[in-house]
Coordinates of C-alpha atoms in Angstrom, one line a residue:
M1 CA 8.9 -20.5 9.7
C2 CA 7.9 -21.5 13.4
V3 CA 6.9 -18.7 15.5
V4 CA 6.7 -20.6 18.7
V5 CA 9.3 -19.1 21.2
G6 CA 11.3 -21.3 23.6
V7 CA 10.6 -24.5 21.5
T8 CA 13.0 -26.0 18.5
C9 CA 11.6 -25.6 15.2
A10 CA 10.6 -28.7 13.0
L11 CA 10.6 -27.0 9.7
T12 CA 13.5 -24.2 10.2
A13 CA 16.2 -25.6 12.8
A14 CA 18.2 -22.4 14.4
P15 CA 21.7 -22.1 13.6
S16 CA 24.0 -24.0 16.4
L17 CA 26.1 -22.4 19.0
A18 CA 29.7 -22.1 18.3
S19 CA 31.3 -24.8 20.4
E20 CA 33.3 -22.5 22.1
N21 CA 31.5 -18.9 23.1
T22 CA 34.7 -17.4 24.8
D23 CA 36.0 -17.3 21.3
Y24 CA 33.6 -14.0 21.0
P25 CA 34.1 -11.2 23.4
W26 CA 31.7 -10.1 26.0
R27 CA 30.6 -6.6 25.2
H28 CA 29.5 -3.9 27.6
G29 CA 27.2 -2.2 24.8
S30 CA 26.3 -2.5 21.2
T31 CA 25.8 0.1 18.3
L32 CA 24.7 0.1 14.8
L33 CA 26.4 3.0 13.8
G34 CA 30.0 3.1 13.9
E35 CA 31.8 2.7 17.3
L36 CA 30.5 3.1 20.8
K37 CA 30.7 6.7 22.5
Y38 CA 31.4 5.3 25.9
P39 CA 33.9 3.0 27.0
A40 CA 33.5 0.0 29.6
D41 CA 34.3 2.0 32.5
F42 CA 32.7 5.3 31.9
E43 CA 30.9 6.7 35.1
H44 CA 28.1 8.5 33.5
Y45 CA 26.6 9.9 30.5
E46 CA 27.8 13.3 29.7
Y47 CA 24.7 14.8 29.1
V48 CA 23.6 14.1 33.2
N49 CA 24.4 16.2 36.3
P50 CA 25.9 13.5 38.9
D51 CA 25.1 15.8 41.7
A52 CA 21.3 16.6 41.0
P53 CA 19.4 16.8 43.8
K54 CA 16.4 14.2 44.7
G55 CA 13.1 15.2 45.3
G56 CA 10.2 17.0 44.3
V57 CA 7.0 16.1 42.1
A58 CA 6.7 16.5 38.5
R59 CA 3.3 16.7 37.5
L60 CA 2.2 16.0 33.9
A61 CA -0.8 14.8 32.1
G62 CA -2.5 12.6 29.7
T63 CA -5.6 12.8 27.4
G64 CA -8.6 10.4 27.5
T65 CA -7.9 7.4 30.1
F66 CA -6.2 4.2 31.1
D67 CA -7.8 1.1 31.7
S68 CA -5.1 -1.5 32.7
L69 CA -1.7 -1.7 34.3
N70 CA -0.5 -4.6 32.2
I71 CA 2.1 -3.5 29.7
A72 CA 2.6 -7.0 28.7
I73 CA 0.1 -7.2 26.3
S74 CA -1.6 -5.4 23.6
R75 CA -5.1 -5.1 24.9
G76 CA -6.3 -2.6 27.0
T77 CA -4.8 0.9 27.4
P78 CA -2.1 1.4 30.1
P79 CA -1.2 4.7 31.7
L80 CA 1.5 6.9 30.6
G81 CA 4.7 6.6 32.4
L82 CA 4.4 2.9 33.4
L83 CA 7.6 1.9 31.8
N84 CA 9.3 3.8 34.6
I85 CA 8.8 0.6 36.8
Y86 CA 10.7 -1.8 34.5
D87 CA 14.2 -2.2 33.4
Q88 CA 15.1 -3.6 30.0
L89 CA 18.2 -5.7 29.6
M90 CA 20.2 -3.1 27.7
S91 CA 19.9 0.8 28.4
A92 CA 19.8 3.5 25.4
P93 CA 21.6 6.5 25.9
L94 CA 19.9 10.0 25.0
D95 CA 23.0 11.5 23.2
E96 CA 23.9 8.2 20.9
A97 CA 21.6 7.0 18.0
S98 CA 21.1 3.1 17.9
A99 CA 23.4 2.1 21.0
Q100 CA 22.9 0.7 24.3
Y101 CA 24.7 -0.3 27.2
G102 CA 24.2 -3.1 30.1
L103 CA 21.5 -2.5 32.4
I104 CA 20.0 -5.8 33.7
A105 CA 22.2 -7.5 31.5
E106 CA 25.8 -6.4 32.0
A107 CA 27.2 -7.4 28.8
L108 CA 26.1 -9.4 25.6
Q109 CA 28.0 -11.6 23.1
Y110 CA 27.3 -12.5 19.5
P111 CA 29.2 -14.3 16.8
E112 CA 30.4 -12.5 13.2
D113 CA 27.5 -14.2 11.6
Y114 CA 24.7 -13.0 14.0
S115 CA 23.2 -16.4 14.2
W116 CA 22.6 -16.0 18.0
A117 CA 23.2 -13.4 21.0
K118 CA 23.9 -14.1 24.9
F119 CA 23.3 -11.5 27.5
R120 CA 24.6 -11.8 31.1
L121 CA 22.8 -10.9 33.7
N122 CA 24.1 -8.8 36.5
P123 CA 23.9 -10.7 39.4
K124 CA 23.0 -7.7 41.5
A125 CA 19.5 -6.8 39.5
R126 CA 16.5 -7.3 42.0
W127 CA 12.9 -6.7 41.7
H128 CA 11.3 -4.5 44.1
D129 CA 10.6 -7.2 46.5
G130 CA 14.3 -8.0 46.7
Q131 CA 13.9 -11.2 45.0
P132 CA 16.9 -11.6 42.3
I133 CA 16.0 -11.1 38.1
T134 CA 16.8 -14.5 37.0
P135 CA 17.4 -15.7 33.4
E136 CA 13.9 -17.9 33.6
D137 CA 12.2 -14.3 34.3
V138 CA 14.0 -13.1 30.8
V139 CA 13.1 -16.2 28.9
W140 CA 9.5 -16.2 30.5
S141 CA 8.8 -12.6 29.7
F142 CA 10.1 -13.0 26.0
E143 CA 7.7 -15.7 25.5
V144 CA 4.6 -14.0 27.3
Q145 CA 5.3 -10.9 25.4
T146 CA 5.6 -12.5 21.7
E147 CA 2.9 -15.0 22.3
N148 CA 0.4 -12.3 23.5
D149 CA 1.2 -9.1 21.5
P150 CA 1.1 -9.6 17.8
H151 CA 3.4 -6.8 17.2
L152 CA 6.1 -8.2 19.2
K153 CA 5.6 -11.6 17.6
Y154 CA 6.1 -10.4 14.2
Y155 CA 9.1 -7.7 15.6
Y156 CA 10.9 -10.8 16.8
R157 CA 10.0 -13.1 14.1
H158 CA 13.2 -14.3 13.5
V159 CA 14.1 -15.7 17.2
A160 CA 13.7 -19.2 17.1
S161 CA 14.5 -19.8 20.5
A162 CA 15.3 -18.3 24.1
E163 CA 17.1 -20.8 26.5
V164 CA 18.6 -20.3 29.9
T165 CA 22.2 -21.5 29.1
G166 CA 23.9 -20.2 32.5
E167 CA 23.4 -19.3 35.9
H168 CA 23.2 -15.8 34.9
E169 CA 23.0 -16.2 31.1
V170 CA 20.1 -16.3 28.4
T171 CA 21.0 -17.1 24.8
F172 CA 18.8 -16.5 21.9
K173 CA 19.0 -18.3 18.6
F174 CA 17.9 -17.0 15.1
D175 CA 16.7 -18.7 12.3
Q176 CA 18.8 -16.5 10.2
T177 CA 22.2 -15.5 9.9
G178 CA 23.4 -11.6 8.8
N179 CA 20.8 -9.7 10.6
R180 CA 23.0 -7.6 13.0
E181 CA 20.1 -5.7 14.4
L182 CA 18.6 -8.8 16.0
P183 CA 21.3 -8.7 19.1
Q184 CA 20.3 -4.8 19.3
I185 CA 16.6 -5.3 19.7
L186 CA 16.8 -7.9 22.2
G187 CA 18.4 -5.8 24.4
Q188 CA 14.9 -3.6 24.2
V189 CA 13.3 -6.4 26.0
L190 CA 11.0 -5.5 29.0
V191 CA 11.6 -8.0 31.7
F192 CA 8.8 -9.1 34.3
P193 CA 8.8 -11.0 37.5
K194 CA 7.6 -14.7 36.8
H195 CA 7.3 -15.5 40.4
W196 CA 4.7 -12.3 41.2
W197 CA 2.7 -13.1 38.0
N198 CA 2.5 -16.6 38.8
G199 CA 1.6 -15.9 42.3
T200 CA -1.7 -14.7 43.6
D201 CA -3.4 -11.2 44.5
A202 CA -4.2 -9.9 48.1
E203 CA -7.8 -11.5 47.8
G204 CA -5.9 -15.2 47.0
N205 CA -7.1 -14.6 43.2
P206 CA -4.4 -16.2 40.4
R207 CA -2.9 -13.5 38.4
D208 CA -2.9 -13.8 34.8
I209 CA -0.5 -11.8 32.7
T210 CA -2.4 -12.3 29.7
T211 CA -5.5 -10.0 31.1
G212 CA -5.6 -6.5 31.8
T213 CA -5.9 -5.6 35.6
L214 CA -5.8 -2.7 37.7
E215 CA -3.7 -4.2 40.7
P216 CA 0.1 -2.4 40.7
P217 CA 2.5 -5.0 39.3
L218 CA 5.9 -5.7 41.0
G219 CA 8.7 -3.9 38.9
S220 CA 12.5 -3.7 39.3
G221 CA 13.0 -0.3 37.9
P222 CA 13.5 3.3 39.4
Y223 CA 9.8 4.1 40.1
R224 CA 6.9 1.7 41.6
V225 CA 3.3 2.5 41.1
G226 CA 2.1 4.8 43.9
K227 CA -1.8 6.2 44.0
V228 CA -3.9 4.8 41.1
V229 CA -7.4 6.7 40.8
P230 CA -8.7 4.3 37.8
G231 CA -8.8 6.3 34.6
R232 CA -7.9 9.5 36.1
T233 CA -4.7 9.5 37.9
I234 CA -1.6 7.4 38.4
S235 CA 1.4 8.4 40.3
Y236 CA 4.9 6.7 40.5
E237 CA 7.2 6.9 43.6
R238 CA 11.1 6.7 43.3
V239 CA 12.5 3.5 44.6
E240 CA 15.3 4.6 47.2
D241 CA 16.8 1.1 47.1
Y242 CA 16.5 0.9 43.5
W243 CA 19.4 -1.9 42.6
A244 CA 20.6 0.0 39.7
K245 CA 20.6 3.7 40.8
D246 CA 24.3 3.7 40.9
L247 CA 25.1 1.9 37.5
N248 CA 26.9 4.4 34.9
V249 CA 23.7 4.6 32.8
N250 CA 21.5 5.7 35.7
V251 CA 23.9 8.2 37.4
G252 CA 22.1 11.6 37.6
K253 CA 18.8 10.4 36.4
Y254 CA 15.3 9.7 37.9
N255 CA 15.8 12.7 40.2
F256 CA 12.0 13.5 41.2
D257 CA 10.5 11.7 44.3
E258 CA 7.2 11.4 42.4
L259 CA 5.8 11.5 38.9
R260 CA 2.3 12.0 38.5
Y261 CA -0.1 11.9 35.4
E262 CA -3.7 13.4 35.6
Y263 CA -5.9 12.3 32.7
Y264 CA -8.1 15.3 31.1
R265 CA -11.0 14.6 28.7
D266 CA -9.6 16.8 26.1
E267 CA -7.1 19.2 24.7
T268 CA -9.5 22.5 25.7
V269 CA -9.8 21.1 29.4
E270 CA -5.9 20.1 29.4
I271 CA -4.8 23.6 28.8
Q272 CA -7.0 25.4 31.0
A273 CA -5.7 23.0 33.8
F274 CA -2.3 23.5 32.8
K275 CA -2.7 27.3 33.0
A276 CA -4.2 26.9 36.5
D277 CA -1.0 25.1 38.0
Q278 CA -2.6 21.9 37.8
F279 CA 0.1 20.1 36.3
D280 CA 4.0 21.3 35.3
W281 CA 4.5 20.1 31.7
R282 CA 3.2 20.1 28.6
I283 CA 4.3 19.4 24.8
E284 CA 2.3 21.5 22.7
A285 CA 1.5 20.2 19.3
T286 CA -1.1 22.5 17.8
A287 CA 0.2 25.8 16.5
K288 CA -3.2 27.6 17.0
N289 CA -2.3 27.2 20.8
W290 CA 1.1 27.9 20.7
V291 CA 0.5 31.1 19.6
T292 CA -2.4 32.2 21.4
A293 CA -3.6 29.9 24.1
Y294 CA -0.7 31.1 26.7
D295 CA -1.1 35.1 26.9
V296 CA -1.5 34.7 30.5
P297 CA -0.1 36.7 33.4
A298 CA 2.0 33.6 34.6
V299 CA 4.2 33.7 30.9
E300 CA 4.5 37.5 31.5
R301 CA 6.0 36.9 34.7
G302 CA 8.2 33.9 33.8
D303 CA 6.4 31.7 36.2
I304 CA 5.5 29.4 33.0
I305 CA 8.1 29.0 30.4
K306 CA 7.6 28.4 26.8
E307 CA 10.6 27.3 25.0
S308 CA 11.3 25.1 21.8
F309 CA 13.7 22.0 21.5
L310 CA 15.5 20.7 18.4
Q311 CA 16.8 17.5 20.1
P312 CA 14.0 15.1 19.3
A313 CA 14.3 15.9 15.6
R314 CA 18.0 15.3 15.4
G315 CA 17.5 11.5 15.9
R316 CA 14.4 10.3 14.1
G317 CA 12.5 10.6 10.7
L318 CA 9.1 11.0 10.7
M319 CA 6.4 10.1 8.3
V320 CA 2.6 11.4 9.4
G321 CA -0.3 12.0 7.3
L322 CA -3.8 11.1 6.5
I323 CA -3.7 7.0 5.9
P324 CA -6.5 5.5 3.8
N325 CA -7.3 1.9 4.5
L326 CA -6.3 0.1 1.5
R327 CA -8.1 -3.0 3.0
R328 CA -11.0 -0.9 1.5
D329 CA -11.6 -1.5 -1.9
K330 CA -12.3 2.3 -3.0
F331 CA -8.6 3.2 -1.9
S332 CA -6.8 0.1 -3.6
D333 CA -5.9 2.3 -6.6
P334 CA -2.7 4.4 -6.4
R335 CA -4.6 7.1 -8.6
V336 CA -6.9 7.5 -6.1
R337 CA -4.9 7.7 -3.3
R338 CA -2.6 10.6 -5.3
A339 CA -6.0 12.2 -6.3
L340 CA -6.7 12.6 -2.4
N341 CA -3.4 14.2 -2.3
Y342 CA -4.2 17.1 -4.8
V343 CA -7.2 18.0 -2.9
L344 CA -5.4 18.5 0.2
N345 CA -4.5 22.1 0.3
F346 CA -1.6 22.3 2.7
E347 CA -0.2 25.9 2.1
E348 CA -3.9 27.6 3.0
L349 CA -3.7 25.4 5.9
N350 CA -0.4 26.7 7.1
R351 CA -1.4 30.1 6.3
T352 CA -4.8 30.1 8.1
I353 CA -4.5 27.6 10.7
F354 CA -0.9 26.6 11.3
F355 CA 0.7 30.4 11.8
D356 CA 3.1 29.2 9.1
L357 CA 5.0 26.8 11.8
Y358 CA 5.2 24.1 9.6
N359 CA 6.8 22.4 6.3
R360 CA 5.2 19.9 4.5
I361 CA 6.6 16.0 4.7
D362 CA 7.8 14.5 1.4
S363 CA 9.6 11.4 2.9
Y364 CA 8.9 8.5 5.1
F365 CA 12.2 9.2 6.6
Y366 CA 12.1 13.2 6.7
G367 CA 14.7 14.9 8.2
T368 CA 17.6 12.3 7.9
E369 CA 20.4 11.4 5.5
L370 CA 17.8 8.5 4.9
A371 CA 15.3 10.0 2.6
A372 CA 15.5 9.6 -1.0
T373 CA 16.3 12.7 -2.9
G374 CA 16.6 13.8 -6.4
V375 CA 16.8 10.7 -9.0
P376 CA 18.0 7.3 -7.6
E377 CA 21.9 6.6 -8.6
G378 CA 24.4 4.4 -7.4
L379 CA 23.6 1.8 -4.9
E380 CA 20.2 3.0 -4.8
L381 CA 19.6 2.6 -8.4
A382 CA 21.1 -0.9 -8.4
I383 CA 18.8 -2.0 -5.6
L384 CA 15.9 -0.5 -7.3
E385 CA 16.8 -2.1 -10.8
E386 CA 16.1 -5.4 -8.7
V387 CA 12.5 -4.5 -8.6
R388 CA 11.9 -2.7 -12.0
G389 CA 8.5 -3.6 -13.5
K390 CA 7.3 -4.1 -9.8
V391 CA 7.3 -0.3 -9.0
P392 CA 6.2 2.8 -10.8
E393 CA 8.5 3.4 -13.9
A394 CA 8.4 7.1 -13.0
L395 CA 10.5 6.7 -9.9
F396 CA 13.2 6.1 -12.1
S397 CA 13.5 9.5 -13.9
E398 CA 11.0 12.0 -11.3
P399 CA 11.9 13.0 -7.9
Y400 CA 8.8 12.6 -5.8
T401 CA 6.9 15.9 -5.0
N402 CA 3.7 16.7 -3.3
P403 CA 1.2 19.0 -4.8
V404 CA 1.4 22.8 -4.3
T405 CA -1.1 25.3 -4.3
E406 CA -0.3 28.9 -3.7
D407 CA -3.3 30.6 -5.4
G408 CA -6.9 30.0 -6.6
R409 CA -5.6 29.0 -10.2
Q410 CA -3.4 26.3 -8.9
E411 CA -6.2 25.0 -6.6
R412 CA -8.2 24.7 -9.5
D413 CA -5.9 22.7 -11.3
N414 CA -4.7 20.5 -9.0
L415 CA -8.6 19.9 -8.5
R416 CA -8.9 18.9 -12.1
K417 CA -5.8 16.7 -11.8
A418 CA -7.8 15.0 -9.2
L419 CA -10.7 14.4 -10.9
N420 CA -8.9 13.0 -14.2
L421 CA -7.1 10.6 -12.0
L422 CA -10.3 9.4 -10.5
K423 CA -11.9 9.2 -13.8
E424 CA -9.1 6.7 -14.8
A425 CA -9.8 5.0 -11.7
G426 CA -13.3 4.5 -12.6
Y427 CA -15.2 7.3 -10.8
E428 CA -17.5 9.7 -12.5
R429 CA -19.4 12.7 -11.2
R430 CA -23.1 12.5 -11.3
G431 CA -24.7 15.7 -10.4
N432 CA -23.0 16.5 -7.2
Q433 CA -21.3 13.3 -6.2
L434 CA -18.7 11.3 -7.2
V435 CA -19.4 7.5 -7.8
N436 CA -18.3 4.4 -9.1
A437 CA -18.9 4.0 -13.0
E438 CA -20.1 0.7 -12.8
T439 CA -22.1 0.5 -9.6
G440 CA -23.2 4.0 -8.8
E441 CA -21.9 3.8 -5.3
P442 CA -21.3 7.3 -4.3
F443 CA -17.5 7.6 -2.8
T444 CA -17.7 8.4 0.5
I445 CA -14.9 8.7 3.4
E446 CA -15.1 8.5 7.2
F447 CA -12.3 10.2 8.9
M448 CA -11.8 8.5 12.3
L449 CA -10.2 11.3 14.9
N450 CA -8.8 10.5 18.3
G451 CA -10.6 13.4 20.0
P452 CA -11.5 16.5 18.7
R453 CA -8.0 18.2 17.9
F454 CA -7.7 17.4 14.4
E455 CA -11.7 18.6 13.4
R456 CA -10.8 22.2 12.3
I457 CA -8.5 20.5 9.7
G458 CA -10.6 17.7 8.7
L459 CA -13.5 20.1 7.9
R460 CA -11.5 21.9 6.0
Y461 CA -10.2 19.0 3.9
A462 CA -13.9 17.8 4.0
Q463 CA -15.2 21.2 2.3
A464 CA -12.1 20.2 -0.5
L465 CA -13.5 16.7 -0.9
K466 CA -17.0 17.7 -1.3
R467 CA -15.9 20.4 -4.3
I468 CA -15.1 17.2 -6.5
G469 CA -18.3 15.2 -5.1
I470 CA -16.8 13.2 -2.4
E471 CA -18.6 13.3 0.8
M472 CA -16.3 12.9 4.0
T473 CA -17.5 12.8 7.6
L474 CA -15.6 13.2 10.7
R475 CA -15.9 10.5 13.4
P476 CA -14.4 11.8 16.8
T477 CA -13.9 8.8 19.1
D478 CA -12.2 8.3 22.6
S479 CA -8.6 7.2 23.1
S480 CA -9.9 3.6 23.9
Q481 CA -12.2 3.2 20.8
Y482 CA -9.7 4.8 18.5
V483 CA -7.0 2.4 19.6
N484 CA -9.4 -0.3 19.4
R485 CA -10.8 0.4 15.9
I486 CA -7.2 0.7 14.6
R487 CA -6.4 -2.8 16.0
E488 CA -9.4 -4.1 14.3
R489 CA -8.7 -2.0 11.2
D490 CA -12.3 -1.0 11.4
F491 CA -11.7 2.5 9.7
D492 CA -11.4 4.6 6.4
M493 CA -8.9 7.1 7.2
I494 CA -7.0 8.2 10.3
Y495 CA -4.3 10.7 10.8
A496 CA -1.2 9.0 12.3
G497 CA 2.2 8.4 11.2
W498 CA 5.6 6.3 12.0
A499 CA 8.8 7.6 13.9
Q500 CA 11.9 6.0 12.3
S501 CA 15.3 5.8 14.0
L502 CA 18.6 6.6 12.3
S503 CA 19.3 2.8 11.7
P504 CA 15.9 1.2 10.4
G505 CA 15.7 -2.4 10.6
N506 CA 13.2 -5.1 11.4
E507 CA 10.6 -2.8 12.5
Q508 CA 10.1 -1.8 9.0
R509 CA 8.4 -5.1 8.2
S510 CA 5.6 -4.3 11.0
F511 CA 5.2 -0.8 9.3
W512 CA 4.8 -1.9 5.4
G513 CA 5.6 -5.6 5.1
S514 CA 2.9 -7.7 3.4
S515 CA 2.7 -10.4 6.4
A516 CA 2.0 -7.3 8.6
A517 CA -0.7 -6.0 6.8
D518 CA -3.2 -8.8 8.1
T519 CA -1.4 -8.8 11.5
P520 CA -3.6 -7.5 14.3
S521 CA -1.8 -4.5 16.2
S522 CA 0.9 -4.2 13.8
L523 CA 2.0 -0.8 12.6
N524 CA 0.9 -1.5 9.0
Y525 CA -1.9 0.8 9.4
G526 CA -3.2 1.2 5.5
G527 CA -2.7 -2.9 4.9
I528 CA 0.2 -2.3 2.3
K529 CA 0.9 -5.7 0.5
N530 CA 3.6 -5.2 -1.9
A531 CA 6.3 -7.8 -2.9
A532 CA 8.8 -5.1 -4.4
I533 CA 8.4 -3.4 -1.1
D534 CA 9.1 -6.8 1.2
H535 CA 12.2 -7.4 -1.0
I536 CA 14.0 -3.7 -0.4
I537 CA 12.8 -4.4 3.2
D538 CA 15.1 -7.5 3.5
R539 CA 17.9 -5.4 1.9
V540 CA 17.5 -2.9 4.6
I541 CA 17.6 -5.3 7.3
N542 CA 20.5 -7.4 5.9
A543 CA 22.7 -4.4 5.0
K544 CA 26.4 -5.1 5.7
D545 CA 27.3 -1.7 6.2
R546 CA 26.1 1.8 6.6
E547 CA 26.6 2.9 3.0
E548 CA 24.2 -0.3 2.0
L549 CA 21.7 0.4 4.8
V550 CA 21.5 4.5 3.5
A551 CA 21.0 3.2 -0.1
A552 CA 18.4 0.5 0.9
T553 CA 16.5 2.8 2.8
R554 CA 16.4 5.6 0.3
A555 CA 15.0 3.1 -2.2
L556 CA 12.3 1.8 0.4
D557 CA 11.5 5.7 0.8
R558 CA 11.3 6.3 -2.6
V559 CA 9.1 3.0 -3.4
L560 CA 6.7 4.0 -0.5
L561 CA 6.3 7.6 -1.5
W562 CA 5.6 6.8 -5.3
N563 CA 2.9 4.3 -4.3
N564 CA 1.0 7.1 -2.7
Y565 CA 0.0 5.0 0.7
V566 CA -0.3 8.2 2.6
I567 CA -1.2 11.9 1.9
P568 CA 1.9 13.3 3.5
G569 CA 0.9 15.9 6.5
W570 CA 3.2 18.5 8.0
T571 CA 5.9 18.9 10.8
S572 CA 8.3 21.2 12.7
A573 CA 11.6 20.5 13.5
E574 CA 11.0 22.1 16.9
T575 CA 9.0 20.4 19.7
R576 CA 7.4 23.2 21.8
V577 CA 7.0 22.8 25.1
V578 CA 5.3 24.9 28.0
H579 CA 5.9 24.1 31.4
W580 CA 6.2 25.7 34.8
D581 CA 9.6 27.0 36.2
R582 CA 9.8 24.7 38.8
F583 CA 12.9 22.4 37.2
S584 CA 16.7 22.5 35.7
H585 CA 18.4 20.8 33.9
P586 CA 22.4 19.6 33.0
E587 CA 24.4 22.3 31.3
I588 CA 24.8 19.9 28.3
M589 CA 21.7 18.7 27.0
P590 CA 21.0 15.2 25.4
K591 CA 21.8 15.3 21.7
Y592 CA 18.5 13.7 20.6
Y593 CA 16.0 14.0 23.4
I594 CA 14.6 16.9 25.7
G595 CA 15.5 14.4 28.4
F596 CA 12.5 15.3 30.8
P597 CA 11.8 14.3 33.2
D598 CA 14.7 11.5 33.2
V599 CA 17.7 13.7 33.7
W600 CA 16.2 17.2 35.0
W601 CA 15.3 17.9 38.7
Y602 CA 13.1 19.9 40.9
D603 CA 14.5 23.1 41.6
E604 CA 13.5 24.4 44.8
A605 CA 14.7 27.9 44.4
K606 CA 12.9 28.3 41.3
A607 CA 9.8 26.8 42.7
S608 CA 9.5 29.3 45.6
Q609 CA 9.6 32.0 43.3
I610 CA 6.0 30.9 41.6
G611 CA 3.7 33.6 41.9
A612 CA 6.3 36.3 43.1
S613 CA 7.2 39.4 41.1
R614 CA 10.5 38.6 39.1

């Protein structure tokens, strides 16, 4: 198919627009799940405080570094928080899954067959320099991003063209019908100022949106870039005359005068800086730190608050784990990958390292109704029958389970099972080494780490692998090197994952579609190429209703699990946060997100008590 945006395809013509677009209603929002929660005339989201005070600073932290302020391309490492300077066409609420309401686009329109989507821009929309946001900005931004970011090019592959079709209107035409998610995901498009990027910098040099830059870019959002110390610090200043500050989707939000991000070399330094009051807010992802690292007077006084939130887990499914690179021959056999799962002793890790705070993941949509359970039946079974013979036969009669290691006997039994599977796959023990029986090549794994956080776990896994003759080496890298090596697929194994929405769709192709396996920067980390999975992804994307979507997603989940593409990791339903007690939040919290810093605010009274006896 043609993937050049903005050009009519010669091989695949886009469906023509209906002769009268007025036949279709203009919508103030859209949703993939039932009906919209908020009517067209709503005043603000229910989870905000419309009278929240403005002011103060929220200090946050990042690990590693950043080297570019250009978020329009996949090259370079942008800083945290940069999205705050831009608006999207539509705004996603924090208490409603798979829904969006007007922002730059005040309304959208699409026909019943989803062959196109039109967005009507708000005539009040402005860049920070006062110039209007135009349909030309939208089309140019879409073309730039899809031409220069391989992930977005793949994500929007079914958009045949983007055209200016009115003074305030943009129309996207699709090369297929029935894909009800396309209008929704187009609402996520970031819009960049064409006139600024086509201009010159302070020295008169032409700007180039296809390259990295540390020049603060022009935006349209609630914040603008403030102080920048390359690689170390970036701050964002609230825009007093932000064009959308009084829109219903923004009332009660963006209350801090400044958002500041400080970067630290590694987690150890970062924690010490937090306890020394160098920044305010930290999500604690390491169980040991949560239990042991914050035994300090500031916690006892109540200056530092430790609290857990369930909101993020409600709105997403999750798979994280050890991902072997299937592009390496040694990982191409599913029996090898299953053997690597048998070696992982999660129960011991949970007991000795994780303080029993985690559960083992057994689904790519863990924690949601989309997760496959039991054995397939009903519509899910019917979908799987379409690929019978192309998927493991056992999935029709057995539920997927991870190996369990409760004691030494089970551990020895699991290691024997692993060796048997490896023998079936063509490996044998020679002395203390596991080697390819034909070539004699030792089985080795380089486990690439993003910093040192995972070293303790990696060392435990390496010791277990050594018992069956596999030599694993740990390769810690800095964040930039880690990202670049993943983009280049230059790794044996990583620990990473995917967060899922409650309404999966086109992104599934980027996660595990065959054509994404060799696409630079796609999220198909492992290099999955499977025709049965491609077929089921199409069923997910083209599902006609919620029942079919759930059934197709469960079928996809089951096939992914039974092919052992990932050695599943672990997670907790709770998001653990430590923060200095300088902030307040609305009485009603968002259903699916913590909402910091967007809907929280600086509390002068609380801040004045820091260091005082309480």
